[in-house]
Tab-separated table of C-alpha atoms in Angstrom:
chain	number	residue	atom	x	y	z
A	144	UNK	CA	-11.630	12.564	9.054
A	145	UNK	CA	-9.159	11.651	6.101
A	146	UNK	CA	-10.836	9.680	3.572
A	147	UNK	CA	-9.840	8.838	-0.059
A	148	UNK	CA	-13.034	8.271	-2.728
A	149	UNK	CA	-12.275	6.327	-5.865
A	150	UNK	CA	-15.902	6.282	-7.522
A	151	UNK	CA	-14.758	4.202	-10.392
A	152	UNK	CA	-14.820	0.626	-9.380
A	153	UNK	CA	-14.091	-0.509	-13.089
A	154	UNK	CA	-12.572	1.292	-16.082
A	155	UNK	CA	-11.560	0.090	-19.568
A	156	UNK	CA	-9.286	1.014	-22.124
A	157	UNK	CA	-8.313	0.252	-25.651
A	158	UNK	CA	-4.663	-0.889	-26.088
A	159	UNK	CA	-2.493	2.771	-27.249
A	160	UNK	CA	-5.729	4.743	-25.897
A	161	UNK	CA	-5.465	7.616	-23.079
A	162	UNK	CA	-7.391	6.841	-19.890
A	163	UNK	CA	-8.422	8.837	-16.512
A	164	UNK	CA	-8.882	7.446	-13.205
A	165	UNK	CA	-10.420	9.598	-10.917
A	166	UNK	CA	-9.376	9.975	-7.026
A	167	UNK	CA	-11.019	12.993	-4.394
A	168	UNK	CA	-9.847	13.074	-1.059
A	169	UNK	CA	-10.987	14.881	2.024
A	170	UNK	CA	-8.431	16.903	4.685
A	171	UNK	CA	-7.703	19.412	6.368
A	172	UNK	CA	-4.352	19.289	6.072
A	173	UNK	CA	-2.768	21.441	4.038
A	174	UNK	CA	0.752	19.487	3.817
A	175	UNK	CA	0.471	16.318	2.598
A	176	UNK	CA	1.247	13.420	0.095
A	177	UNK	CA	-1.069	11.610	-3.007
A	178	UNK	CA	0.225	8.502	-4.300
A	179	UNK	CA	-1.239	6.064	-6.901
A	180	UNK	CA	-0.370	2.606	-6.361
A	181	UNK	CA	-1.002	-0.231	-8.677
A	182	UNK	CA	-1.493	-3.774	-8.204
A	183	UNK	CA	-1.421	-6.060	-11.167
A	184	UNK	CA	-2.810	-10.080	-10.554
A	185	UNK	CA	0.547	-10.784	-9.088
A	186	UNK	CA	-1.052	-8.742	-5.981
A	187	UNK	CA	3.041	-7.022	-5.876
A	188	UNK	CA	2.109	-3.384	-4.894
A	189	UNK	CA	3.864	-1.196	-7.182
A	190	UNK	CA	4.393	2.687	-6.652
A	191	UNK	CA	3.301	4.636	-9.877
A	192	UNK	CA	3.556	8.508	-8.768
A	193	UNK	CA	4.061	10.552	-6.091
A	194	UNK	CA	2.817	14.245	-5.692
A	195	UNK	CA	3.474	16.170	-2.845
A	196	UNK	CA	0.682	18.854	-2.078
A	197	UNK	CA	3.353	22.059	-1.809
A	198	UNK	CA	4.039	21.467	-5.423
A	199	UNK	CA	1.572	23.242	-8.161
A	200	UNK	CA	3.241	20.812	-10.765
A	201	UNK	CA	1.622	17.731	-11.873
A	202	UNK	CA	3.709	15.167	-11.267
A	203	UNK	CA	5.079	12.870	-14.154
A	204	UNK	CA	6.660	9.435	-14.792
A	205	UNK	CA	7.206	8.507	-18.278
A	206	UNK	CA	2.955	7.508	-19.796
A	207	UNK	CA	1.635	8.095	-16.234
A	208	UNK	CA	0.626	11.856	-15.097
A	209	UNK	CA	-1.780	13.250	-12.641
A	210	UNK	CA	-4.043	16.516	-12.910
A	211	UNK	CA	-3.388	17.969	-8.785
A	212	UNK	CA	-6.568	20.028	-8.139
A	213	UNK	CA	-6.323	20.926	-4.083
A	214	UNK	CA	-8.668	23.666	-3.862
A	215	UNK	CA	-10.636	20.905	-5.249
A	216	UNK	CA	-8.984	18.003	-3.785
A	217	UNK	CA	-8.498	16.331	-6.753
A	218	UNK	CA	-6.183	13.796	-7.777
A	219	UNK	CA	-6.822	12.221	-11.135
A	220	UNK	CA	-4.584	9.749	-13.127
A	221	UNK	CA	-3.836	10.020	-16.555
A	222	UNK	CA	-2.245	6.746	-18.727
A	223	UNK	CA	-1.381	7.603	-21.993
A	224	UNK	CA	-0.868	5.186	-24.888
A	225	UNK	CA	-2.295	2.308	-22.515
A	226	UNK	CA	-0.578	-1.325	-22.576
A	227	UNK	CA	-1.545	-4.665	-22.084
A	228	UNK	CA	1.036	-4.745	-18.939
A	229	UNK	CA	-1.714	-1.467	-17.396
A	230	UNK	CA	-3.933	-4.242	-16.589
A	231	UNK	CA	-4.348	-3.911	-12.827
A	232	UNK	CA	-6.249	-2.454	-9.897
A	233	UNK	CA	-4.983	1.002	-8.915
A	234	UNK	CA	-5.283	2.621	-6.068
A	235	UNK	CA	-5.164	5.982	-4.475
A	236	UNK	CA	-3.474	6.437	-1.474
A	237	UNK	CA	-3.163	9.958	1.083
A	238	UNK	CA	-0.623	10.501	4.017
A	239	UNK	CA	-0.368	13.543	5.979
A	240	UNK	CA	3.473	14.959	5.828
A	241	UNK	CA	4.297	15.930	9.232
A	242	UNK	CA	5.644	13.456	11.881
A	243	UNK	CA	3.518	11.429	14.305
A	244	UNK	CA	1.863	8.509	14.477
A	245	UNK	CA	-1.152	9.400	12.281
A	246	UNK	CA	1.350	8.916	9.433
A	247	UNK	CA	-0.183	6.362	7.728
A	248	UNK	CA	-1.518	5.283	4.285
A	249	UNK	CA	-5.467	6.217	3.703
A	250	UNK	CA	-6.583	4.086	0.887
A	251	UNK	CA	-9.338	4.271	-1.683
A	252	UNK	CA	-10.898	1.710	-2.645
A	253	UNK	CA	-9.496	1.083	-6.033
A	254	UNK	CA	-9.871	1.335	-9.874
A	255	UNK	CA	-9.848	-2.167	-12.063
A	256	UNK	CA	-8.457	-1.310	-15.202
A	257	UNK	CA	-9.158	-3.536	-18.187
A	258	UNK	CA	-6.657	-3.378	-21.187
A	259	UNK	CA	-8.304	-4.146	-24.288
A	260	UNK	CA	-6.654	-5.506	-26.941
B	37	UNK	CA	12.670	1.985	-5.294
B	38	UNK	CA	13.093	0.027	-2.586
B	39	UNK	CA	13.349	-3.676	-2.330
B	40	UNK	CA	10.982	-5.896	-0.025
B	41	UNK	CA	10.890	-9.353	-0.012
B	42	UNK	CA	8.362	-11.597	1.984
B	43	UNK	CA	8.713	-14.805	2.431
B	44	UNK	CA	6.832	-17.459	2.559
B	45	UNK	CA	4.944	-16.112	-0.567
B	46	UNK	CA	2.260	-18.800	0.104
B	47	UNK	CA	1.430	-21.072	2.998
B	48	UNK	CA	-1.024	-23.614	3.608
B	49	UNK	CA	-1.540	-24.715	7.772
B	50	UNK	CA	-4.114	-26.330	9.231
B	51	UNK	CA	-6.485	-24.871	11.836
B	52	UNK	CA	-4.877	-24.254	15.476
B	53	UNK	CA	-1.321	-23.787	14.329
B	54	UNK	CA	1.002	-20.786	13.788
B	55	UNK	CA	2.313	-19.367	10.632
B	56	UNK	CA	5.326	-16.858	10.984
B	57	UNK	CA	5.583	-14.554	8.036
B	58	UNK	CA	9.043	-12.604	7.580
B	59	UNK	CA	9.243	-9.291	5.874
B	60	UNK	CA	12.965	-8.100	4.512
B	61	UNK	CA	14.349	-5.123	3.226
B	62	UNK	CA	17.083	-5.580	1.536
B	63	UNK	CA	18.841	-2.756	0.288
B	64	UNK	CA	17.871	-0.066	3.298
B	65	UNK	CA	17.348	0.185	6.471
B	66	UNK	CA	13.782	0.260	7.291
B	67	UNK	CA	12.728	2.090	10.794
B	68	UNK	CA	8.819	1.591	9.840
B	69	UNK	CA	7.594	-1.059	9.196
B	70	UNK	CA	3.534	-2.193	8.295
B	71	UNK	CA	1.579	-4.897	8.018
B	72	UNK	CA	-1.893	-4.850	5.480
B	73	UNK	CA	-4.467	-7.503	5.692
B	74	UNK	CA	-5.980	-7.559	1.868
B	75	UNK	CA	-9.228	-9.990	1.312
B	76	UNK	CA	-10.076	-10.488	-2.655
B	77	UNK	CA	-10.469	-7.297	-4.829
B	78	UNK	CA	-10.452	-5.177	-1.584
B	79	UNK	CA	-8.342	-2.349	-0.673
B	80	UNK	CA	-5.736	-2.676	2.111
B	81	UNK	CA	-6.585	-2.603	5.763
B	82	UNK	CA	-3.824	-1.876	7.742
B	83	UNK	CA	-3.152	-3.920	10.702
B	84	UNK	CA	-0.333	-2.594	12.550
B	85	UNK	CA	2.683	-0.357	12.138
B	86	UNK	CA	6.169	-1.224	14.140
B	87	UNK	CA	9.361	0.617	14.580
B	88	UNK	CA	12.662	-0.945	14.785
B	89	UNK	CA	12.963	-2.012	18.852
B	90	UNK	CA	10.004	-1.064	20.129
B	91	UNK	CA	6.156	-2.701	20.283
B	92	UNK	CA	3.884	-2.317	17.201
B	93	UNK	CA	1.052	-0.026	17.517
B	94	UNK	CA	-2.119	-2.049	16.315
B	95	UNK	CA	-5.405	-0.299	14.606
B	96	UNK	CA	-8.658	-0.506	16.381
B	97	UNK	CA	-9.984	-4.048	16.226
B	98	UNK	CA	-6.763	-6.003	15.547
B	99	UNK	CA	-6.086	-8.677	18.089
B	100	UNK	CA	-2.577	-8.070	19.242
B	101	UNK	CA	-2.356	-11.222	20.905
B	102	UNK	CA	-3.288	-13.533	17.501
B	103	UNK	CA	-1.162	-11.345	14.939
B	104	UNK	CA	2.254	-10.906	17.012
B	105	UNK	CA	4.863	-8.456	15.155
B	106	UNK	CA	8.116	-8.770	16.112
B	107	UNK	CA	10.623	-6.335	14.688
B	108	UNK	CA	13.914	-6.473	16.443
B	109	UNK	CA	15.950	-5.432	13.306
B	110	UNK	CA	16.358	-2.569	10.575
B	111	UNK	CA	15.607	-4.783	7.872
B	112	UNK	CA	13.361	-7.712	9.595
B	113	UNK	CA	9.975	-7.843	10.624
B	114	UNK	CA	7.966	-10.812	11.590
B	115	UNK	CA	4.389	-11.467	11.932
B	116	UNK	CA	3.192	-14.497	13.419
B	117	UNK	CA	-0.730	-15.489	13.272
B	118	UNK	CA	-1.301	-17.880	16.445
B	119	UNK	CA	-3.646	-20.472	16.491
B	120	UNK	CA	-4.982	-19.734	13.052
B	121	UNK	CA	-8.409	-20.456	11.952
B	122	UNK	CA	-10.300	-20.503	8.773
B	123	UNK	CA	-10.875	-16.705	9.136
B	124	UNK	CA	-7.183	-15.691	9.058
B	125	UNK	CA	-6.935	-17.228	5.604
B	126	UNK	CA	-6.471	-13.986	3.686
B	127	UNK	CA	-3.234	-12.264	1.603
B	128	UNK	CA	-1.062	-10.504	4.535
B	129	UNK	CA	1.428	-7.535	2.683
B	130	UNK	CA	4.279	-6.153	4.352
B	131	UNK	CA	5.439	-2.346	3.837
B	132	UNK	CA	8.056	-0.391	4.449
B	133	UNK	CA	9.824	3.471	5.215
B	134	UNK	CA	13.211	3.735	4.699
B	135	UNK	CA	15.659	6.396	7.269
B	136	UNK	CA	16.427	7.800	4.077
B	137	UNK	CA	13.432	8.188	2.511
B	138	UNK	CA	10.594	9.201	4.774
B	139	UNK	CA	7.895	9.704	1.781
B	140	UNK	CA	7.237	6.529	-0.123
B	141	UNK	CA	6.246	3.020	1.329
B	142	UNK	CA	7.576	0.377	-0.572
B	143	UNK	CA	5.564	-3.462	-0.555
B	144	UNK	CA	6.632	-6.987	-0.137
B	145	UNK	CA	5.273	-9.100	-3.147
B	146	UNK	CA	2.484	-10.371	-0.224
B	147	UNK	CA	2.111	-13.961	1.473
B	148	UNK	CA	-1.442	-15.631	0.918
B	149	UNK	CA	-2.772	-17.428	3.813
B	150	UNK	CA	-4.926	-20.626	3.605
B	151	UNK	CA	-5.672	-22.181	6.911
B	152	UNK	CA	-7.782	-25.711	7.045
């Protein structure tokens, strides 16, 4: 069975600091997709990154990055110089890439991230 | 990305009526379209997943018959909770897959759900 394992329920961070959120996941897929999604108290589900398993690089937007281990089916997130607006609960999110109808979203359970001031 | 709107964003019934919930894309076509049950500081549970003119295809213990999905358009999808009770009460999220792009799901801003 897919399954996605956040075992951070809470993280903080100091305002301009660098902080990891970890995310495993189990498959045996080989072609596949890793997403990290974050919700902020407005509950709005907001895409962060995208990494598509066929591709050895990291993916990268702007202070967000991931380390992509999938020998080890890893999936970390990295936020660098952390803001107030980081504030959320993130989650960590697996789909299998080939068509059918076992195309959906497997969720982890999430990551609260505190921003401290 | 994509834009999703929901609508209403919050709703109040009392118990034994129906709420109808719309979810809109608005600048694609969506031919997927989901619907997420999320209870307070929970992750997502998905509750069904439609395509554009044909029945939804609810997961394992969701009551087809209470949560009806209706989506009879590229960029509309309704769900209707029947008869609502206490229980329902919960934040419902809409999600879509555009034609175009296959990879990402993109969310509706969510409608919470307080029945009486």
């Amino acid at each position: 069975a897919q399954t996605v394992t956040q075992s951070q329920p809470e993280m903080s961070v100091q305002e301009a600091e660098t902080v990891t959120l970890s995310c495993t996941y189990d498959t045996s897929e080989s072609d596949y997709y890793l997403f990290w999604y974050k919700q902020p108290p407005s509950r709005q589900m907001i895409l962060v990154i995208r990494q598509e398993a066929y591709k050895q690089q990291n993916a990268t937007e702007n202070r967000f990055s991931v380390n992509f281990q999938k020998a080890a089916k890893s999936f970390s997130l990295k936020i660098s110089d952390s803001q107030l607006g980081d504030a959320a609960m993130y989650f960590c999110a697996y789909r299998i890439r080939k068509a059918g109808n076992n195309r959906k979203l497997i969720w982890g359970l999430g990551t609260s991230l505190a921003v401290n001031p | 990305g994509a834009v999703v709107s929901q609508h209403p964003s919050w709703v109040i019934c009392k118990s034994g009526t129906s709420v109808k919930i719309e979810c809109r894309s608005l600048d694609f076509q969506a031919t997927t379209m989901f619907w997420y049950r999320q209870f307070p500081k929970q992750s997502l549970m998905l509750m069904a997943t439609s395509n554009e003119g044909s029945k939804a295809t609810y997961e394992q213990g969701v009551e087809k018959d209470k949560f009806l999905i209706n989506h009879a358009s590229l960029t509309l999808s309704t769900l209707t909770v029947t008869s609502a009770h206490p229980e329902d009460s919960s934040f419902y999220i809409c999600s879509t897959r555009s034609y175009r792009e296959q990879e990402t799901q993109y969310f509706g801003p969510g409608t919470r759900l307080l029945v009486l």
